[in-house]
JSON list of C-alpha atoms in Angstrom, two decimals:
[
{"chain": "A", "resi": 1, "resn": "UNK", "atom": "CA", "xyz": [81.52, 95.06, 109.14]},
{"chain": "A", "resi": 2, "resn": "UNK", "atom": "CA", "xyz": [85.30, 94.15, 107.61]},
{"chain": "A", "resi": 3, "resn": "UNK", "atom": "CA", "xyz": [87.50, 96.01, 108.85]},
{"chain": "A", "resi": 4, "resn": "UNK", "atom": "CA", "xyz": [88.36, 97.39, 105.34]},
{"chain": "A", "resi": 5, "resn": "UNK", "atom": "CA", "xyz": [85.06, 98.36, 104.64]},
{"chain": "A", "resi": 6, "resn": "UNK", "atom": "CA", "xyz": [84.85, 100.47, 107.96]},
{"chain": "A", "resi": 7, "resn": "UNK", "atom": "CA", "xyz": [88.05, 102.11, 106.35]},
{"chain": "A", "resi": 8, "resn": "UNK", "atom": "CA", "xyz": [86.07, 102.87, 102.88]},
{"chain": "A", "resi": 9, "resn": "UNK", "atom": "CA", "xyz": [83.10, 103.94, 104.84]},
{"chain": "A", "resi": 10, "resn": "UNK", "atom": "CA", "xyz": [85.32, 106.67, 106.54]},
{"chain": "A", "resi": 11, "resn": "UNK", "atom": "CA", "xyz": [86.84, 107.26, 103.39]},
{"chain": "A", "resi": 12, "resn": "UNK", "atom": "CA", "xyz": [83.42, 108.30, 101.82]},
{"chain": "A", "resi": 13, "resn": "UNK", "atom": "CA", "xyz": [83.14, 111.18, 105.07]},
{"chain": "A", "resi": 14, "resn": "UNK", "atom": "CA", "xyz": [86.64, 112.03, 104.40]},
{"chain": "A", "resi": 15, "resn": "UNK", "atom": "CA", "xyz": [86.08, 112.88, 100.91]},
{"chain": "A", "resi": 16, "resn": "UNK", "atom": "CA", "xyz": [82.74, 115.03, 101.20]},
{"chain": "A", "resi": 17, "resn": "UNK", "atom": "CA", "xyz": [85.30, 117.13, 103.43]},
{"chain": "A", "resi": 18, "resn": "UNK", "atom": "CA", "xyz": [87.75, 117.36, 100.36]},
{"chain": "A", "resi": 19, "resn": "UNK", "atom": "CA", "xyz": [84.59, 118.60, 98.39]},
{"chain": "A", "resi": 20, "resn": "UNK", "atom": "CA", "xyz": [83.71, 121.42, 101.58]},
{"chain": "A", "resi": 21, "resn": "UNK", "atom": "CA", "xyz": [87.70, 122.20, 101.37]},
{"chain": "A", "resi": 22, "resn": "UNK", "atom": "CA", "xyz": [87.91, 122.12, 96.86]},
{"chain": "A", "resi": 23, "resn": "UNK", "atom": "CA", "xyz": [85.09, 124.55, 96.84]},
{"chain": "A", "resi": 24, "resn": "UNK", "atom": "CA", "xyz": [86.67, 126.64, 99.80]},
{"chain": "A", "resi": 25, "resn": "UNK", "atom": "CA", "xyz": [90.23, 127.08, 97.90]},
{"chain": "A", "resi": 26, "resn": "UNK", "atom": "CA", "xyz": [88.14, 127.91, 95.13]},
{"chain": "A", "resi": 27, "resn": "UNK", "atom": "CA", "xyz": [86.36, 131.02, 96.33]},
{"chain": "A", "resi": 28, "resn": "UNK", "atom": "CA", "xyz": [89.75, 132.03, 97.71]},
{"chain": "A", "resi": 29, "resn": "UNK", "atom": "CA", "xyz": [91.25, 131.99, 94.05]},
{"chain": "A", "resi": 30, "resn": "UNK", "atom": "CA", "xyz": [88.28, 133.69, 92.94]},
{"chain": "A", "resi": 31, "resn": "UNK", "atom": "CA", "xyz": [88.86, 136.51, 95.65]},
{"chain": "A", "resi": 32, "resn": "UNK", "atom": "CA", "xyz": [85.74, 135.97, 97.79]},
{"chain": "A", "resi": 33, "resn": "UNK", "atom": "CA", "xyz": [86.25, 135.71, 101.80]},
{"chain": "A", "resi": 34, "resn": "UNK", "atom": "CA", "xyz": [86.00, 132.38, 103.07]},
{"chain": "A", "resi": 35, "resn": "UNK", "atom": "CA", "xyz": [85.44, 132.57, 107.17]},
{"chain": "A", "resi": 36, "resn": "UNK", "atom": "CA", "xyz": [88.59, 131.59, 108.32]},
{"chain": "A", "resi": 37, "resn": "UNK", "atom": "CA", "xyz": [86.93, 129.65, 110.92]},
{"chain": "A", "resi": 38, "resn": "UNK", "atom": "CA", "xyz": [85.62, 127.06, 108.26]},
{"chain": "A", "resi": 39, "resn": "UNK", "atom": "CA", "xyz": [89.69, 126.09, 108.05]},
{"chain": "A", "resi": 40, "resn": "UNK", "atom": "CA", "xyz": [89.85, 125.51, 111.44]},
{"chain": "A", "resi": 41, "resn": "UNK", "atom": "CA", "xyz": [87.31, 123.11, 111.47]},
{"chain": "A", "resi": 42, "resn": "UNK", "atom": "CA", "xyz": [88.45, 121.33, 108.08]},
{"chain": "A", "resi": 43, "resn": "UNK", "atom": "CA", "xyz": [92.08, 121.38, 110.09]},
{"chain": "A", "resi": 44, "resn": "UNK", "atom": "CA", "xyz": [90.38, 119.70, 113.03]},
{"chain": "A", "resi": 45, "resn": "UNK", "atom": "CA", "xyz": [88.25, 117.04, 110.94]},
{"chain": "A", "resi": 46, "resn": "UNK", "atom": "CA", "xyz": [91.06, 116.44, 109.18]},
{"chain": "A", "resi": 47, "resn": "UNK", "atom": "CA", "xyz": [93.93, 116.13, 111.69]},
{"chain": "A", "resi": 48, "resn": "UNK", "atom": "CA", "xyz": [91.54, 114.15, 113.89]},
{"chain": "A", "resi": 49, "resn": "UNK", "atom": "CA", "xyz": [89.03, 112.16, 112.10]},
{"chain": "A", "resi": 50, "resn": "UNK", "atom": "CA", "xyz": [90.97, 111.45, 109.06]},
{"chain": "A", "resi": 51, "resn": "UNK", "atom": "CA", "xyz": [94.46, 111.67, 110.26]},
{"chain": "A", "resi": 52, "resn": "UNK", "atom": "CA", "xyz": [94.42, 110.27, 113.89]},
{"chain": "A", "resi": 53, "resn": "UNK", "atom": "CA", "xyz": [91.50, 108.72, 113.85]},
{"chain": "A", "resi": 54, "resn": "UNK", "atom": "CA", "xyz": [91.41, 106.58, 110.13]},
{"chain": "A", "resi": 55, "resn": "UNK", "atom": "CA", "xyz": [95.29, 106.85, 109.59]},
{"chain": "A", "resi": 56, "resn": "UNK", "atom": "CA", "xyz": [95.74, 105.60, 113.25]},
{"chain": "A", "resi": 57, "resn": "UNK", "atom": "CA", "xyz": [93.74, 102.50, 112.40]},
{"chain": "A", "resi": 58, "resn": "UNK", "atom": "CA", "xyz": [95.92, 101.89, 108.94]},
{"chain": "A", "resi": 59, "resn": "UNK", "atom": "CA", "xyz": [99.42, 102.77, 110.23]},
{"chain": "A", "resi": 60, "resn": "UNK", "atom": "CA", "xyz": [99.29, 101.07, 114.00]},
{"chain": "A", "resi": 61, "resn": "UNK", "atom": "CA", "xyz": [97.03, 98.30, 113.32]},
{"chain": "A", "resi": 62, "resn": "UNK", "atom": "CA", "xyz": [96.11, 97.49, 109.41]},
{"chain": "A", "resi": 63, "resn": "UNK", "atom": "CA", "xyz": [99.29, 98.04, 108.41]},
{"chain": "A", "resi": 64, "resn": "UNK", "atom": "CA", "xyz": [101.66, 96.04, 110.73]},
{"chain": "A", "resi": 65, "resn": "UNK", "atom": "CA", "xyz": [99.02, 92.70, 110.42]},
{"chain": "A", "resi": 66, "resn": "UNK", "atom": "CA", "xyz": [99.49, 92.85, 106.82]},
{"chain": "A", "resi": 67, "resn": "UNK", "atom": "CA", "xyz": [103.55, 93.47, 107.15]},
{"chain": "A", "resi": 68, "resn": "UNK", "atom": "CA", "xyz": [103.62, 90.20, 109.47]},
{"chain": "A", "resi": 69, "resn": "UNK", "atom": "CA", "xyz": [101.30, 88.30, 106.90]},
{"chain": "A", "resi": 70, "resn": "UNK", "atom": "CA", "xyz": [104.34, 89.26, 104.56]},
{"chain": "A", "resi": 71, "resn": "UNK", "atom": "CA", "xyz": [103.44, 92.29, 102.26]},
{"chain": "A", "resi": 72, "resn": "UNK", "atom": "CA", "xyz": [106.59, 94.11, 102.80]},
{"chain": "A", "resi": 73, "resn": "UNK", "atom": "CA", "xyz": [106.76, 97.46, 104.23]},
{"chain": "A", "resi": 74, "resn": "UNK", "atom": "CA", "xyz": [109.87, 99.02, 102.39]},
{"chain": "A", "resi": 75, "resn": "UNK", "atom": "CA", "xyz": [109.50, 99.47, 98.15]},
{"chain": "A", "resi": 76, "resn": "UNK", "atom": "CA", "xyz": [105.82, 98.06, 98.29]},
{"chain": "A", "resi": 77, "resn": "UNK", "atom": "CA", "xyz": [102.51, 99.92, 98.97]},
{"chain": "A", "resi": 78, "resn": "UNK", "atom": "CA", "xyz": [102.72, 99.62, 102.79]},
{"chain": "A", "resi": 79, "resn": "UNK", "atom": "CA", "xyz": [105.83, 102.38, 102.07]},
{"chain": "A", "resi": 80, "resn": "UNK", "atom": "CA", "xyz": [103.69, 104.08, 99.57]},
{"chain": "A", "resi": 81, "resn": "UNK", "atom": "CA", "xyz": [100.88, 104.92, 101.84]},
{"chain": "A", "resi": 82, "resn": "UNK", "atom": "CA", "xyz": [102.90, 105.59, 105.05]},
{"chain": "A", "resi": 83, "resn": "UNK", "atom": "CA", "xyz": [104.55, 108.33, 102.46]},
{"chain": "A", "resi": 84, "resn": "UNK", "atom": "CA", "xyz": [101.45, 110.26, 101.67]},
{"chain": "A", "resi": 85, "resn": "UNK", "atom": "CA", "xyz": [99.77, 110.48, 105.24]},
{"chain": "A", "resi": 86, "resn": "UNK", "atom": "CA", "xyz": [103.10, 112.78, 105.69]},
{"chain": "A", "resi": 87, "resn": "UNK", "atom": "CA", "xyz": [102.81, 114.13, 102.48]},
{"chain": "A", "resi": 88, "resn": "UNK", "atom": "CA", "xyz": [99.00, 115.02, 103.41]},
{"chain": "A", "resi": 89, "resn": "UNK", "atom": "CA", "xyz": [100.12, 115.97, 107.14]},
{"chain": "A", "resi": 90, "resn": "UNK", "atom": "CA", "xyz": [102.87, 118.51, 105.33]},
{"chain": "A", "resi": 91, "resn": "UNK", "atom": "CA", "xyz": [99.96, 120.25, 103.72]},
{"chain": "A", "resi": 92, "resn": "UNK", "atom": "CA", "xyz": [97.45, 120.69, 106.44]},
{"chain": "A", "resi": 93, "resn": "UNK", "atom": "CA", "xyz": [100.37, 121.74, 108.73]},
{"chain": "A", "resi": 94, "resn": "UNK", "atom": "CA", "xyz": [100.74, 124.25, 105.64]},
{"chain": "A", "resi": 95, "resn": "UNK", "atom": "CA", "xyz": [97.22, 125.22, 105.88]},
{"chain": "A", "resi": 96, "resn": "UNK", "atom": "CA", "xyz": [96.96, 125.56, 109.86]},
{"chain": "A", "resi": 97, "resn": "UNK", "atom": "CA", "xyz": [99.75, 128.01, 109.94]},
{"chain": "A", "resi": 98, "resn": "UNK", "atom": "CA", "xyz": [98.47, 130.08, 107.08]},
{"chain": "A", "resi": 99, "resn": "UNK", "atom": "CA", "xyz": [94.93, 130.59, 108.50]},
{"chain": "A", "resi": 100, "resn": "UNK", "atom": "CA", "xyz": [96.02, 132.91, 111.61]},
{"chain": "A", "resi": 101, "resn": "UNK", "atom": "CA", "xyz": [97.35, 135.29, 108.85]},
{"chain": "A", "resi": 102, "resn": "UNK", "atom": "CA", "xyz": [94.53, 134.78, 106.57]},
{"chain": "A", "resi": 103, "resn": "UNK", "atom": "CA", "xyz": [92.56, 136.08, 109.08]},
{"chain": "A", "resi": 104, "resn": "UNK", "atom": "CA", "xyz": [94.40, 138.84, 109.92]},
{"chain": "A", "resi": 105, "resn": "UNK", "atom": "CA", "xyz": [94.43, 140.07, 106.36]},
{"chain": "A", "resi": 106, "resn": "UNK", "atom": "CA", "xyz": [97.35, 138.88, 104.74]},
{"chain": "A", "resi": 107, "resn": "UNK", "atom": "CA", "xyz": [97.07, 138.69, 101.25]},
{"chain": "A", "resi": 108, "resn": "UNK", "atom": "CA", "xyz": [99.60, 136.21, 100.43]},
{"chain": "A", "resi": 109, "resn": "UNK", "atom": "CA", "xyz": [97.85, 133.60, 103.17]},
{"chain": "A", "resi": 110, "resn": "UNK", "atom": "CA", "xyz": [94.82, 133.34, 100.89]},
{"chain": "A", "resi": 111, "resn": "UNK", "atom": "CA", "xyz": [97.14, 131.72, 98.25]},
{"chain": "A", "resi": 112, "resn": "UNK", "atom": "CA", "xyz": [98.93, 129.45, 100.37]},
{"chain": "A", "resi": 113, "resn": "UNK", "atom": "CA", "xyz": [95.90, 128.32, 101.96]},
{"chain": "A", "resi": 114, "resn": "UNK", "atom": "CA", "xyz": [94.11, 127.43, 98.30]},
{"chain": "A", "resi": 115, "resn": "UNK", "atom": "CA", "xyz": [97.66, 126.21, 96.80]},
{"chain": "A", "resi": 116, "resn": "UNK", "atom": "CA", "xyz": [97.96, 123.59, 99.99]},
{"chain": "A", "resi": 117, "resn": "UNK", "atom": "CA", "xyz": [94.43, 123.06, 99.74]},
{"chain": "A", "resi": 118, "resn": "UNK", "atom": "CA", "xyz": [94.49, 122.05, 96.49]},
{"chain": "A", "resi": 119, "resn": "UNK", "atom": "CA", "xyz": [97.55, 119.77, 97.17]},
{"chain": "A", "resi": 120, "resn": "UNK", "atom": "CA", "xyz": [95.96, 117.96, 99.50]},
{"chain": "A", "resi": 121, "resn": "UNK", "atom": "CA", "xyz": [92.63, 117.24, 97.80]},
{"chain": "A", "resi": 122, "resn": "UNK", "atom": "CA", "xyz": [94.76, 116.02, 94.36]},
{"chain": "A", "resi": 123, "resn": "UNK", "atom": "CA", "xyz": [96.65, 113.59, 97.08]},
{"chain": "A", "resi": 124, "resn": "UNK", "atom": "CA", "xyz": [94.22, 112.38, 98.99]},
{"chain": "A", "resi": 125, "resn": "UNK", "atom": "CA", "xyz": [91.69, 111.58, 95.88]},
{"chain": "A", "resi": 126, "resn": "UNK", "atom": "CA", "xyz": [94.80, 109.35, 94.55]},
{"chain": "A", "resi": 127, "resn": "UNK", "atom": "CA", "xyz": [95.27, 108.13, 97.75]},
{"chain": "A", "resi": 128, "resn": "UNK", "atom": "CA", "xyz": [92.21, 106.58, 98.43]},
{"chain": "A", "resi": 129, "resn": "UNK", "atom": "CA", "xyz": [91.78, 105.01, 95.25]},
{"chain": "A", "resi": 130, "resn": "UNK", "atom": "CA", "xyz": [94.84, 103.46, 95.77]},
{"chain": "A", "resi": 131, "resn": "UNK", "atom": "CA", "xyz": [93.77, 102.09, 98.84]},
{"chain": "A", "resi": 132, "resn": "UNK", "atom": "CA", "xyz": [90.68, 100.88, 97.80]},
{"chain": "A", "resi": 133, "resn": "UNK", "atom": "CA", "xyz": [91.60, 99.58, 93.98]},
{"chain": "A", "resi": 134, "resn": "UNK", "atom": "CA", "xyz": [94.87, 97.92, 95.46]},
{"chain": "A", "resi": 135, "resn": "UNK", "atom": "CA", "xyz": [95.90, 97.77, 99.29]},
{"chain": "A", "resi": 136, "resn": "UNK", "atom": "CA", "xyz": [92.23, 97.12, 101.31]},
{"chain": "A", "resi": 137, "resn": "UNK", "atom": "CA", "xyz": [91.68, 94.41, 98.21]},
{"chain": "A", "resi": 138, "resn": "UNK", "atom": "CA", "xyz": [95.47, 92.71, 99.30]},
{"chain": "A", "resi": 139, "resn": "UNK", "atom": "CA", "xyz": [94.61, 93.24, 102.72]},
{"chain": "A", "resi": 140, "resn": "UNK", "atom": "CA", "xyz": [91.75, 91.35, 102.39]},
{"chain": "A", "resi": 141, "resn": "UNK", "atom": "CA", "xyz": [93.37, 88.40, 100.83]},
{"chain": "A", "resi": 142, "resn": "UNK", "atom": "CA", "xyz": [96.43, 88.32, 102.80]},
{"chain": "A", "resi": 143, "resn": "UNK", "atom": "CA", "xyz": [95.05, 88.28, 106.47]},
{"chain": "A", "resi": 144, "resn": "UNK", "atom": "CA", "xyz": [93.41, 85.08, 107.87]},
{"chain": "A", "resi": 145, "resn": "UNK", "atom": "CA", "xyz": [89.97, 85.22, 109.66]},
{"chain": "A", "resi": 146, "resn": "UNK", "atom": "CA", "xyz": [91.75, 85.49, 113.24]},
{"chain": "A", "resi": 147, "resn": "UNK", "atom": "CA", "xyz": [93.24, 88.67, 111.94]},
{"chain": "A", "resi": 148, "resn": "UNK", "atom": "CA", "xyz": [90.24, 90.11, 110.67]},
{"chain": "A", "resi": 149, "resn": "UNK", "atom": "CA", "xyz": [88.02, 89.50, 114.08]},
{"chain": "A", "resi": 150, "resn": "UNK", "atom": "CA", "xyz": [91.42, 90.95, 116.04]},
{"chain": "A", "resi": 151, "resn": "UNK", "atom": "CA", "xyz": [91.22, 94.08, 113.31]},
{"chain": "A", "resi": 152, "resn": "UNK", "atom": "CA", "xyz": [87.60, 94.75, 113.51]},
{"chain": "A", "resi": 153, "resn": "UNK", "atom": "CA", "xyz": [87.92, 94.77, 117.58]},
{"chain": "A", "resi": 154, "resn": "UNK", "atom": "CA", "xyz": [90.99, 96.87, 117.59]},
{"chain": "A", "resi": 155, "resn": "UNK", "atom": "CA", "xyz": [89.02, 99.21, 115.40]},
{"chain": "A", "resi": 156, "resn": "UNK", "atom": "CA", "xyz": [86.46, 99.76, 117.58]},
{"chain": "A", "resi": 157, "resn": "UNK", "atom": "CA", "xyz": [89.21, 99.98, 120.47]},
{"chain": "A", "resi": 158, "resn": "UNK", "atom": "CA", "xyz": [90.17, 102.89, 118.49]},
{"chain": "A", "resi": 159, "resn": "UNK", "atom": "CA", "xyz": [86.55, 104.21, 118.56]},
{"chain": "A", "resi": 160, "resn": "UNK", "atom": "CA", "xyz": [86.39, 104.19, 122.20]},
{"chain": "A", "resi": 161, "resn": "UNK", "atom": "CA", "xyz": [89.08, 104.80, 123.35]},
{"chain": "A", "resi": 162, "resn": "UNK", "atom": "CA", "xyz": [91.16, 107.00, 121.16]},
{"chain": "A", "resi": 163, "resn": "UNK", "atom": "CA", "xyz": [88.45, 109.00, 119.72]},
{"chain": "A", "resi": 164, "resn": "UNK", "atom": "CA", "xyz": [85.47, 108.65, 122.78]},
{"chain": "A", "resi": 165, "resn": "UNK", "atom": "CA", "xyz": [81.90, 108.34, 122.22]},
{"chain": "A", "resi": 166, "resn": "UNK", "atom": "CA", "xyz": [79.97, 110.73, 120.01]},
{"chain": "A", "resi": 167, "resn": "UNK", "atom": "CA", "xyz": [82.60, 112.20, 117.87]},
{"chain": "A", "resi": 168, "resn": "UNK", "atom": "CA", "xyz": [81.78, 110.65, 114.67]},
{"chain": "A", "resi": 169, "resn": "UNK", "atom": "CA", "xyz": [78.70, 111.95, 114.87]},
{"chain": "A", "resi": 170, "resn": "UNK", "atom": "CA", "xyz": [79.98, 115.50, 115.66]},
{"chain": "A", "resi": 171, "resn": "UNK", "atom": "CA", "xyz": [82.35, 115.30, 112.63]},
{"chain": "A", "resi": 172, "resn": "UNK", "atom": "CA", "xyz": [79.33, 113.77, 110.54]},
{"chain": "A", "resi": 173, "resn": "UNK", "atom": "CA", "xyz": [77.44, 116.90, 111.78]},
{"chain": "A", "resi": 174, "resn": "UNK", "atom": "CA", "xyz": [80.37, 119.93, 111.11]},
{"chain": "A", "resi": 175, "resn": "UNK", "atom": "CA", "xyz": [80.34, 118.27, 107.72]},
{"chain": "A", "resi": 176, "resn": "UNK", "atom": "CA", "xyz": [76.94, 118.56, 107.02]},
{"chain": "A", "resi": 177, "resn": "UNK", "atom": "CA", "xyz": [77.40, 122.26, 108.62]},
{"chain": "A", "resi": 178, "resn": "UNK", "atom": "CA", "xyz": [80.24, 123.16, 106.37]},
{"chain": "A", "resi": 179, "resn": "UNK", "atom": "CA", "xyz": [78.62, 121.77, 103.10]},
{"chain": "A", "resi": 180, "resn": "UNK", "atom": "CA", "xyz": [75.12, 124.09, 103.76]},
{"chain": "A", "resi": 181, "resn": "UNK", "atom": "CA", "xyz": [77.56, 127.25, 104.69]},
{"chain": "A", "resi": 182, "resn": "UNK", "atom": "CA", "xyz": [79.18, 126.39, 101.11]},
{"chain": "A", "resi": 183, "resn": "UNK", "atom": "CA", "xyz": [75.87, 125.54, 99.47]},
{"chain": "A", "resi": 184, "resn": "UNK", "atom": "CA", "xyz": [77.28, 121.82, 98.78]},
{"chain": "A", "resi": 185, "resn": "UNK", "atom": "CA", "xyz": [73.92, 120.18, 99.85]}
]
């Protein structure tokens, strides 16, 4: 498998998660109880499968290949991206510091939660478009066949060794948990 399309397969787990988190912020605007729970696990999927785990492979190993094969990193799309992984970061942080009061009955932490919640979907929706309409189709044309076969094996690096064995599957698994809790089957 490319490289890019092991990025666009990830993508397609990452945004079933944005569904599971849409239809949480939702019931929270509509005044229902949402466990508080099913943030911390969205939190955790997100700052580890999505962020450390898929954003890690873009920022210290997609990225940089495709800066040396001379798509510039400052006022092009390299920038662009790097940009909204902190812009998404800034919201989950937002949402992982709102849950402890959520739970404890805050009224105001409902709102933040949904408001960052909804921030984040909206971003990372555009985001991976962009990615996938524009920078994974320039990646692909810029970077030779050695840097593809050095990509795909760093890739996996980042499977084993940043990540370990098995935890794809358990995120693939909370997913499929947090969609039946919401009825998103």
């Amino acid at each position: 498998m490319r490289a890019t399309e092991e990025l666009m397969t990830e993508h397609r787990a990452i945004e079933r998660m944005l569904v599971v988190l849409e239809a949480a912020a939702r019931r929270l605007d509509e005044g229902q109880a949402v466990r508080p729970g099913l943030f911390r696990d969205v939190v955790d999927f997100v700052r580890n499968f999505a962020d450390r785990c898929h954003h890690g492979k873009e920022e210290e190993h997609l990225f940089p290949r495709m800066e040396a094969a001379g798509v510039p990193r400052a006022g092009g799309p390299l920038a662009v991206m790097l940009f909204e992984h902190d812009e998404g970061r800034e919201y989950v942080a937002a949402i992982a510091d709102a849950i402890d009061a959520y739970e404890s009955g805050d009224s105001s932490a409902a709102g933040q939660i949904a408001e960052n919640a909804r921030g984040y979907v909206g971003l990372l929706r555009q985001h991976i478009a962009k990615e996938e309409d524009v920078l994974f189709p320039m990646a692909d044309g810029v970077l030779g066949p050695d840097d593809k076969r050095e990509l795909e094996e760093r890739f996996q690096q980042v499977e084993a060794e940043v990540m370990g064995p098995g935890v794809h599957e358990r995120y693939h698994s909370l997913l499929e948990d947090l969609e039946r809790e919401l009825g998103l089957e």
